[in-house]
Amino acid sequence: KLDRSTQGSSSGTVVGVVAGLIGFGIGTATGGSIVFPASAVGATGLRPTFGRVSRFGCMSLAWSLDKIGPVGRSAEDCGLILQAIAGGDPRDPGTADRPFQFSTTPGSLKGTRIGVHRPEIDAPDAGPNRRAFDEALNVFRRLGATVDDFVLPVRPYQEVFMHLTSVESAASFRRLFTDGSVNGLFPYNWSRRADWMAASMAPAYDYLQAQRIRQLIVMEADALLQRFDLVVCPTFPGGAPDRYAPTSPPLPPPPVSPAPPQLPRLNWVGNLSGLPGLSFPCGFDPDGMPLALHLMARPWAEQRVLDAVMHFQRETDWHTRRPPYPWRA
């Protein structure tokens, strides 16, 4: 499917894993660049809690959002890799001294409370795949979990994320603008350069307001994860999107009454709140493209997420399926 995109800055990692070129990979995520590519190609990708893995040696995009995590064929792969790379690092002041000891024997799911962000499954863009998502959720029910719906409050999740990322990126790449070398970069994506240049002139007030709204989102996420042990949504509403779609479209204007508000996405909440999340294959769309669910938990609860998905992957075989050879045709 050479007309499709693997959508995300860890595309090379996830493609290498599912093609069998590497046994596992290390991905980076600021707003979804581990889970989205993993969804597109049928990999399993883990975004750890913010601060779980050192970012030393990795190019920064947005210091308050950047995360590093493993990509593999299965949840067990991801757990083993996370154990090796997690822990404090004095070279990255954003890390916590929290080593991770992975257990390959998953705890029981009986009594586990899983919250489903139902609006993302019922959204029009997920319509053709609703049955696949619901059947995957039924696997957790059979394993003893309780599965109930919830609805996120309407907040400017995407706008807050984009503002923070743009301003912090502009600060990270200031030298490239100062010495003019940015002119030789991103020939395919001029709008990204324009975004960063504009963000470098954003008032400090706007950045601080965005951080204040972010704190409200974090508090609401904490409350949600007191109600549920895990929360879940489709990683992406469909299969891999058209590779020729716009790469950096302008943000849509705020909804005007009586138009419906923009659909809140759980992925924005997870990244703004620094929550651990795992994307894992759960079926295929009508075009034969992989579908995935994105399961999230409280900070530092990676083992709980891995347990749930290890159980799921022992009951299903979506993560082992590959296109018939020759897959390059």
Short mmCIF file of C-alpha atoms in Angstrom, two decimals:
data_model
loop_
_atom_site.label_atom_id
_atom_site.label_comp_id
_atom_site.label_asym_id
_atom_site.label_seq_id
_atom_site.Cartn_x
_atom_site.Cartn_y
_atom_site.Cartn_z
CA LYS A 1 0.00 0.00 0.00
CA LEU A 2 2.51 2.57 -1.16
CA ASP A 3 -0.20 5.23 -1.25
CA ARG A 4 -0.58 5.12 2.55
CA SER A 5 1.29 6.91 5.33
CA THR A 6 2.87 5.41 8.43
CA GLN A 7 2.05 8.78 10.06
CA GLY A 8 4.55 9.69 12.67
CA SER A 9 8.16 10.45 13.47
CA SER A 10 8.85 6.88 14.65
CA SER A 11 7.74 5.43 11.32
CA GLY A 12 11.17 4.00 10.52
CA THR A 13 11.27 2.17 13.83
CA VAL A 14 7.84 0.55 13.56
CA VAL A 15 8.29 -0.38 9.91
CA GLY A 16 11.64 -2.01 10.66
CA VAL A 17 10.06 -4.08 13.42
CA VAL A 18 7.07 -5.42 11.48
CA ALA A 19 9.18 -6.03 8.35
CA GLY A 20 11.53 -8.19 10.43
CA LEU A 21 14.53 -5.95 9.74
CA ILE A 22 15.09 -5.39 13.47
CA GLY A 23 13.95 -7.32 16.53
CA PHE A 24 12.69 -4.22 18.33
CA GLY A 25 13.07 -0.47 18.16
CA ILE A 26 13.21 2.69 20.26
CA GLY A 27 10.65 5.32 19.33
CA THR A 28 10.10 8.92 20.33
CA ALA A 29 6.77 10.58 21.10
CA THR A 30 5.70 14.14 21.73
CA GLY A 31 2.06 13.91 20.70
CA GLY A 32 1.58 10.39 19.38
CA SER A 33 4.66 9.45 17.36
CA ILE A 34 4.96 6.01 18.93
CA VAL A 35 1.34 4.92 19.05
CA PHE A 36 0.18 6.33 15.69
CA PRO A 37 2.85 4.65 13.54
CA ALA A 38 2.45 1.42 15.55
CA SER A 39 -1.26 1.50 14.75
CA ALA A 40 -0.64 2.12 11.05
CA VAL A 41 1.56 -0.94 10.52
CA GLY A 42 0.35 -3.41 13.15
CA ALA A 43 3.17 -3.05 15.70
CA THR A 44 2.85 -2.81 19.48
CA GLY A 45 4.22 0.47 20.80
CA LEU A 46 4.59 1.74 24.37
CA ARG A 47 4.67 5.39 25.41
CA PRO A 48 6.04 5.34 28.97
CA THR A 49 5.18 7.76 31.73
CA PHE A 50 6.85 11.13 31.18
CA GLY A 51 10.23 10.92 32.90
CA ARG A 52 10.44 7.11 32.94
CA VAL A 53 13.14 6.94 30.22
CA SER A 54 16.08 9.29 29.75
CA ARG A 55 16.04 11.46 26.64
CA PHE A 56 19.77 12.17 26.75
CA GLY A 57 21.20 12.03 23.24
CA CYS A 58 17.83 12.45 21.54
CA MET A 59 16.99 15.61 19.60
CA SER A 60 14.47 17.66 21.55
CA LEU A 61 11.19 18.81 20.05
CA ALA A 62 9.19 19.99 23.10
CA TRP A 63 11.00 19.46 26.41
CA SER A 64 7.84 19.24 28.55
CA LEU A 65 6.23 16.61 26.30
CA ASP A 66 9.02 14.52 24.74
CA LYS A 67 9.12 10.81 25.67
CA ILE A 68 11.09 7.76 24.53
CA GLY A 69 9.70 4.24 24.48
CA PRO A 70 9.92 0.77 22.96
CA VAL A 71 8.28 -0.69 19.88
CA GLY A 72 7.98 -4.44 19.30
CA ARG A 73 5.76 -7.15 17.93
CA SER A 74 4.04 -7.73 21.28
CA ALA A 75 3.42 -6.26 24.71
CA GLU A 76 5.95 -8.69 26.15
CA ASP A 77 8.59 -7.31 23.78
CA CYS A 78 7.83 -3.79 24.98
CA GLY A 79 8.01 -4.77 28.65
CA LEU A 80 11.41 -6.39 28.28
CA ILE A 81 12.81 -3.39 26.43
CA LEU A 82 11.36 -0.90 28.90
CA GLN A 83 13.03 -2.72 31.78
CA ALA A 84 16.38 -2.25 30.04
CA ILE A 85 16.02 1.45 29.25
CA ALA A 86 14.04 2.85 32.21
CA GLY A 87 15.50 4.68 35.19
CA GLY A 88 16.99 7.94 36.35
CA ASP A 89 19.75 9.69 34.44
CA PRO A 90 21.61 12.76 35.76
CA ARG A 91 22.16 13.85 32.16
CA ASP A 92 18.39 14.33 31.74
CA PRO A 93 16.96 16.34 34.64
CA GLY A 94 13.46 15.40 33.45
CA THR A 95 13.88 11.75 34.42
CA ALA A 96 12.73 10.20 37.67
CA ASP A 97 14.74 7.62 39.58
CA ARG A 98 12.08 4.99 38.94
CA PRO A 99 13.55 1.77 37.48
CA PHE A 100 11.06 -0.66 35.97
CA GLN A 101 11.02 -4.36 36.80
CA PHE A 102 8.94 -6.19 34.20
CA SER A 103 6.95 -9.33 35.01
CA THR A 104 6.16 -11.64 32.11
CA THR A 105 3.41 -13.24 34.18
CA PRO A 106 0.45 -10.88 33.86
CA GLY A 107 -1.80 -10.24 36.80
CA SER A 108 -5.46 -11.21 36.58
CA LEU A 109 -7.86 -8.82 34.88
CA LYS A 110 -10.80 -9.90 37.02
CA GLY A 111 -12.35 -6.82 38.55
CA THR A 112 -10.22 -4.42 36.50
CA ARG A 113 -12.24 -1.33 35.61
CA ILE A 114 -11.73 -0.25 32.00
CA GLY A 115 -13.19 3.03 30.76
CA VAL A 116 -13.98 3.39 27.06
CA HIS A 117 -14.07 6.81 25.46
CA ARG A 118 -17.17 5.94 23.51
CA PRO A 119 -17.37 9.13 21.38
CA GLU A 120 -14.17 8.10 19.57
CA ILE A 121 -15.62 4.72 18.65
CA ASP A 122 -18.96 6.20 17.62
CA ALA A 123 -17.38 9.05 15.62
CA PRO A 124 -18.17 9.09 11.89
CA ASP A 125 -14.53 8.54 10.88
CA ALA A 126 -14.44 5.32 12.93
CA GLY A 127 -17.84 4.08 11.71
CA PRO A 128 -16.70 1.27 9.36
CA ASN A 129 -14.42 -0.09 12.11
CA ARG A 130 -16.78 0.13 15.08
CA ARG A 131 -17.47 -3.58 15.09
CA ALA A 132 -13.75 -4.45 15.23
CA PHE A 133 -13.20 -2.09 18.17
CA ASP A 134 -16.21 -3.42 20.07
CA GLU A 135 -15.18 -7.05 19.50
CA ALA A 136 -11.73 -6.25 20.89
CA LEU A 137 -13.32 -4.72 23.99
CA ASN A 138 -15.36 -7.90 24.42
CA VAL A 139 -12.08 -9.82 24.83
CA PHE A 140 -11.40 -7.81 27.98
CA ARG A 141 -14.91 -8.54 29.23
CA ARG A 142 -14.35 -12.28 28.74
CA LEU A 143 -11.12 -11.97 30.73
CA GLY A 144 -13.06 -10.61 33.70
CA ALA A 145 -12.72 -6.84 33.33
CA THR A 146 -15.66 -4.48 33.62
CA VAL A 147 -15.93 -2.21 30.60
CA ASP A 148 -17.94 1.02 30.86
CA ASP A 149 -18.22 4.13 28.71
CA PHE A 150 -17.24 7.66 29.63
CA VAL A 151 -17.14 11.02 27.87
CA LEU A 152 -14.31 13.55 28.16
CA PRO A 153 -15.26 17.14 28.93
CA VAL A 154 -14.87 19.56 26.05
CA ARG A 155 -11.52 21.33 26.41
CA PRO A 156 -9.11 22.86 23.87
CA TYR A 157 -6.87 19.77 24.05
CA GLN A 158 -5.41 20.00 20.57
CA GLU A 159 -4.97 23.75 20.65
CA VAL A 160 -3.13 23.60 23.99
CA PHE A 161 -0.90 20.78 22.77
CA MET A 162 -0.09 22.53 19.49
CA HIS A 163 0.72 25.85 21.19
CA LEU A 164 3.03 24.27 23.76
CA THR A 165 4.76 22.17 21.14
CA SER A 166 5.20 25.04 18.71
CA VAL A 167 6.63 27.46 21.29
CA GLU A 168 8.99 24.90 22.82
CA SER A 169 10.10 23.73 19.37
CA ALA A 170 10.79 27.29 18.32
CA ALA A 171 12.99 27.67 21.41
CA SER A 172 14.79 24.37 20.71
CA PHE A 173 15.52 25.29 17.09
CA ARG A 174 16.23 29.00 17.57
CA ARG A 175 19.81 28.61 16.36
CA LEU A 176 18.59 27.24 13.02
CA PHE A 177 16.61 30.41 12.42
CA THR A 178 19.38 32.68 13.70
CA ASP A 179 22.07 31.30 11.39
CA GLY A 180 19.70 30.77 8.44
CA SER A 181 20.27 27.03 8.18
CA VAL A 182 16.53 26.43 8.53
CA ASN A 183 16.23 27.52 4.89
CA GLY A 184 17.82 24.26 3.83
CA LEU A 185 15.52 22.11 5.93
CA PHE A 186 12.01 20.74 5.43
CA PRO A 187 11.64 21.46 1.71
CA TYR A 188 8.53 19.25 1.78
CA ASN A 189 6.94 21.01 4.73
CA TRP A 190 7.35 24.77 4.57
CA SER A 191 4.34 25.31 6.84
CA ARG A 192 6.15 23.68 9.77
CA ARG A 193 8.95 26.23 9.46
CA ALA A 194 6.38 29.01 9.35
CA ASP A 195 4.68 27.64 12.47
CA TRP A 196 7.95 27.62 14.41
CA MET A 197 8.89 31.11 13.29
CA ALA A 198 5.50 32.45 14.33
CA ALA A 199 5.67 30.58 17.65
CA SER A 200 9.04 32.18 18.44
CA MET A 201 7.18 35.50 18.61
CA ALA A 202 4.24 34.25 20.72
CA PRO A 203 3.57 36.25 23.92
CA ALA A 204 4.71 34.61 27.15
CA TYR A 205 1.16 35.17 28.43
CA ASP A 206 -0.26 32.76 25.84
CA TYR A 207 2.26 30.06 26.72
CA LEU A 208 1.55 30.41 30.44
CA GLN A 209 -2.19 30.31 29.85
CA ALA A 210 -1.78 27.11 27.84
CA GLN A 211 0.17 25.58 30.73
CA ARG A 212 -2.58 26.58 33.16
CA ILE A 213 -5.21 24.89 31.00
CA ARG A 214 -2.90 21.89 30.74
CA GLN A 215 -2.86 21.62 34.54
CA LEU A 216 -6.65 21.53 34.55
CA ILE A 217 -6.51 18.68 32.01
CA VAL A 218 -4.01 16.81 34.21
CA MET A 219 -6.28 17.15 37.22
CA GLU A 220 -9.26 15.85 35.25
CA ALA A 221 -7.17 12.92 34.01
CA ASP A 222 -6.21 12.08 37.62
CA ALA A 223 -9.89 12.07 38.59
CA LEU A 224 -10.78 9.88 35.61
CA LEU A 225 -8.12 7.34 36.62
CA GLN A 226 -9.53 7.18 40.12
CA ARG A 227 -12.78 6.02 38.55
CA PHE A 228 -11.10 3.55 36.16
CA ASP A 229 -7.94 1.43 36.35
CA LEU A 230 -7.41 1.73 32.60
CA VAL A 231 -8.89 3.87 29.84
CA VAL A 232 -9.04 2.99 26.16
CA CYS A 233 -9.90 4.42 22.75
CA PRO A 234 -9.03 3.62 19.12
CA THR A 235 -5.42 4.63 18.53
CA PHE A 236 -6.57 6.02 15.18
CA PRO A 237 -10.15 5.85 13.87
CA GLY A 238 -9.17 3.99 10.70
CA GLY A 239 -6.29 2.28 8.99
CA ALA A 240 -3.20 3.99 7.62
CA PRO A 241 -4.23 7.31 6.02
CA ASP A 242 -3.43 8.64 2.56
CA ARG A 243 0.27 9.54 2.43
CA TYR A 244 -0.49 12.64 0.37
CA ALA A 245 -2.72 14.19 3.02
CA PRO A 246 -1.58 17.64 4.24
CA THR A 247 1.31 17.19 6.64
CA SER A 248 0.85 20.33 8.73
CA PRO A 249 -2.61 21.82 8.21
CA PRO A 250 -3.62 24.98 10.03
CA LEU A 251 -5.72 24.44 13.10
CA PRO A 252 -9.48 24.71 12.45
CA PRO A 253 -11.23 27.75 13.86
CA PRO A 254 -13.01 27.32 17.19
CA PRO A 255 -16.49 25.83 16.75
CA VAL A 256 -19.26 28.38 16.47
CA SER A 257 -22.60 27.62 18.09
CA PRO A 258 -24.73 25.74 17.18
CA ALA A 259 -22.03 23.65 15.45
CA PRO A 260 -20.99 20.61 17.53
CA PRO A 261 -17.73 21.00 19.47
CA GLN A 262 -14.56 19.39 18.23
CA LEU A 263 -14.38 15.75 19.33
CA PRO A 264 -12.04 15.41 22.32
CA ARG A 265 -9.34 12.80 21.75
CA LEU A 266 -7.98 10.71 24.60
CA ASN A 267 -4.54 10.75 22.96
CA TRP A 268 -4.20 14.48 23.67
CA VAL A 269 -5.05 13.86 27.33
CA GLY A 270 -2.46 11.10 27.60
CA ASN A 271 0.34 13.19 26.16
CA LEU A 272 -0.48 16.40 28.00
CA SER A 273 -0.75 14.46 31.29
CA GLY A 274 2.34 12.29 30.72
CA LEU A 275 0.37 9.03 31.05
CA PRO A 276 1.70 5.65 29.94
CA GLY A 277 -0.09 4.21 26.93
CA LEU A 278 0.21 1.14 24.72
CA SER A 279 -1.06 0.78 21.15
CA PHE A 280 -1.78 -2.80 20.09
CA PRO A 281 -3.34 -4.37 16.98
CA CYS A 282 -7.00 -5.35 17.25
CA GLY A 283 -8.21 -6.04 13.69
CA PHE A 284 -8.27 -4.70 10.15
CA ASP A 285 -10.30 -2.06 8.32
CA PRO A 286 -12.26 -2.77 5.10
CA ASP A 287 -9.10 -2.07 3.03
CA GLY A 288 -7.06 -4.61 4.99
CA MET A 289 -5.15 -1.96 6.96
CA PRO A 290 -4.33 -2.70 10.64
CA LEU A 291 -6.48 -1.22 13.39
CA ALA A 292 -5.38 -0.70 16.99
CA LEU A 293 -6.57 0.25 20.44
CA HIS A 294 -4.71 2.65 22.74
CA LEU A 295 -4.81 1.60 26.41
CA MET A 296 -3.70 4.04 29.13
CA ALA A 297 -3.18 3.94 32.89
CA ARG A 298 -2.10 6.08 35.84
CA PRO A 299 1.46 7.44 35.92
CA TRP A 300 4.11 4.74 36.54
CA ALA A 301 1.54 1.94 35.94
CA GLU A 302 3.15 0.53 32.80
CA GLN A 303 2.93 -3.01 34.20
CA ARG A 304 -0.85 -2.74 34.46
CA VAL A 305 -1.12 -1.72 30.81
CA LEU A 306 1.27 -4.46 29.74
CA ASP A 307 -0.62 -7.07 31.79
CA ALA A 308 -3.90 -6.24 30.08
CA VAL A 309 -2.41 -6.36 26.59
CA MET A 310 -0.42 -9.55 27.27
CA HIS A 311 -3.71 -11.20 28.21
CA PHE A 312 -5.35 -9.78 25.07
CA GLN A 313 -2.54 -11.01 22.83
CA ARG A 314 -2.70 -14.51 24.32
CA GLU A 315 -6.40 -14.61 23.40
CA THR A 316 -6.01 -13.17 19.88
CA ASP A 317 -3.53 -13.30 17.02
CA TRP A 318 -3.88 -9.85 15.46
CA HIS A 319 -0.32 -8.92 16.43
CA THR A 320 1.10 -11.95 14.57
CA ARG A 321 -0.68 -11.44 11.25
CA ARG A 322 1.30 -10.17 8.28
CA PRO A 323 0.45 -9.49 4.61
CA PRO A 324 0.99 -12.43 2.24
CA TYR A 325 4.39 -12.55 0.58
CA PRO A 326 5.51 -10.78 -1.57
CA TRP A 327 4.34 -7.88 0.57
CA ARG A 328 6.11 -5.33 -1.64
CA ALA A 329 3.85 -6.01 -4.60
#
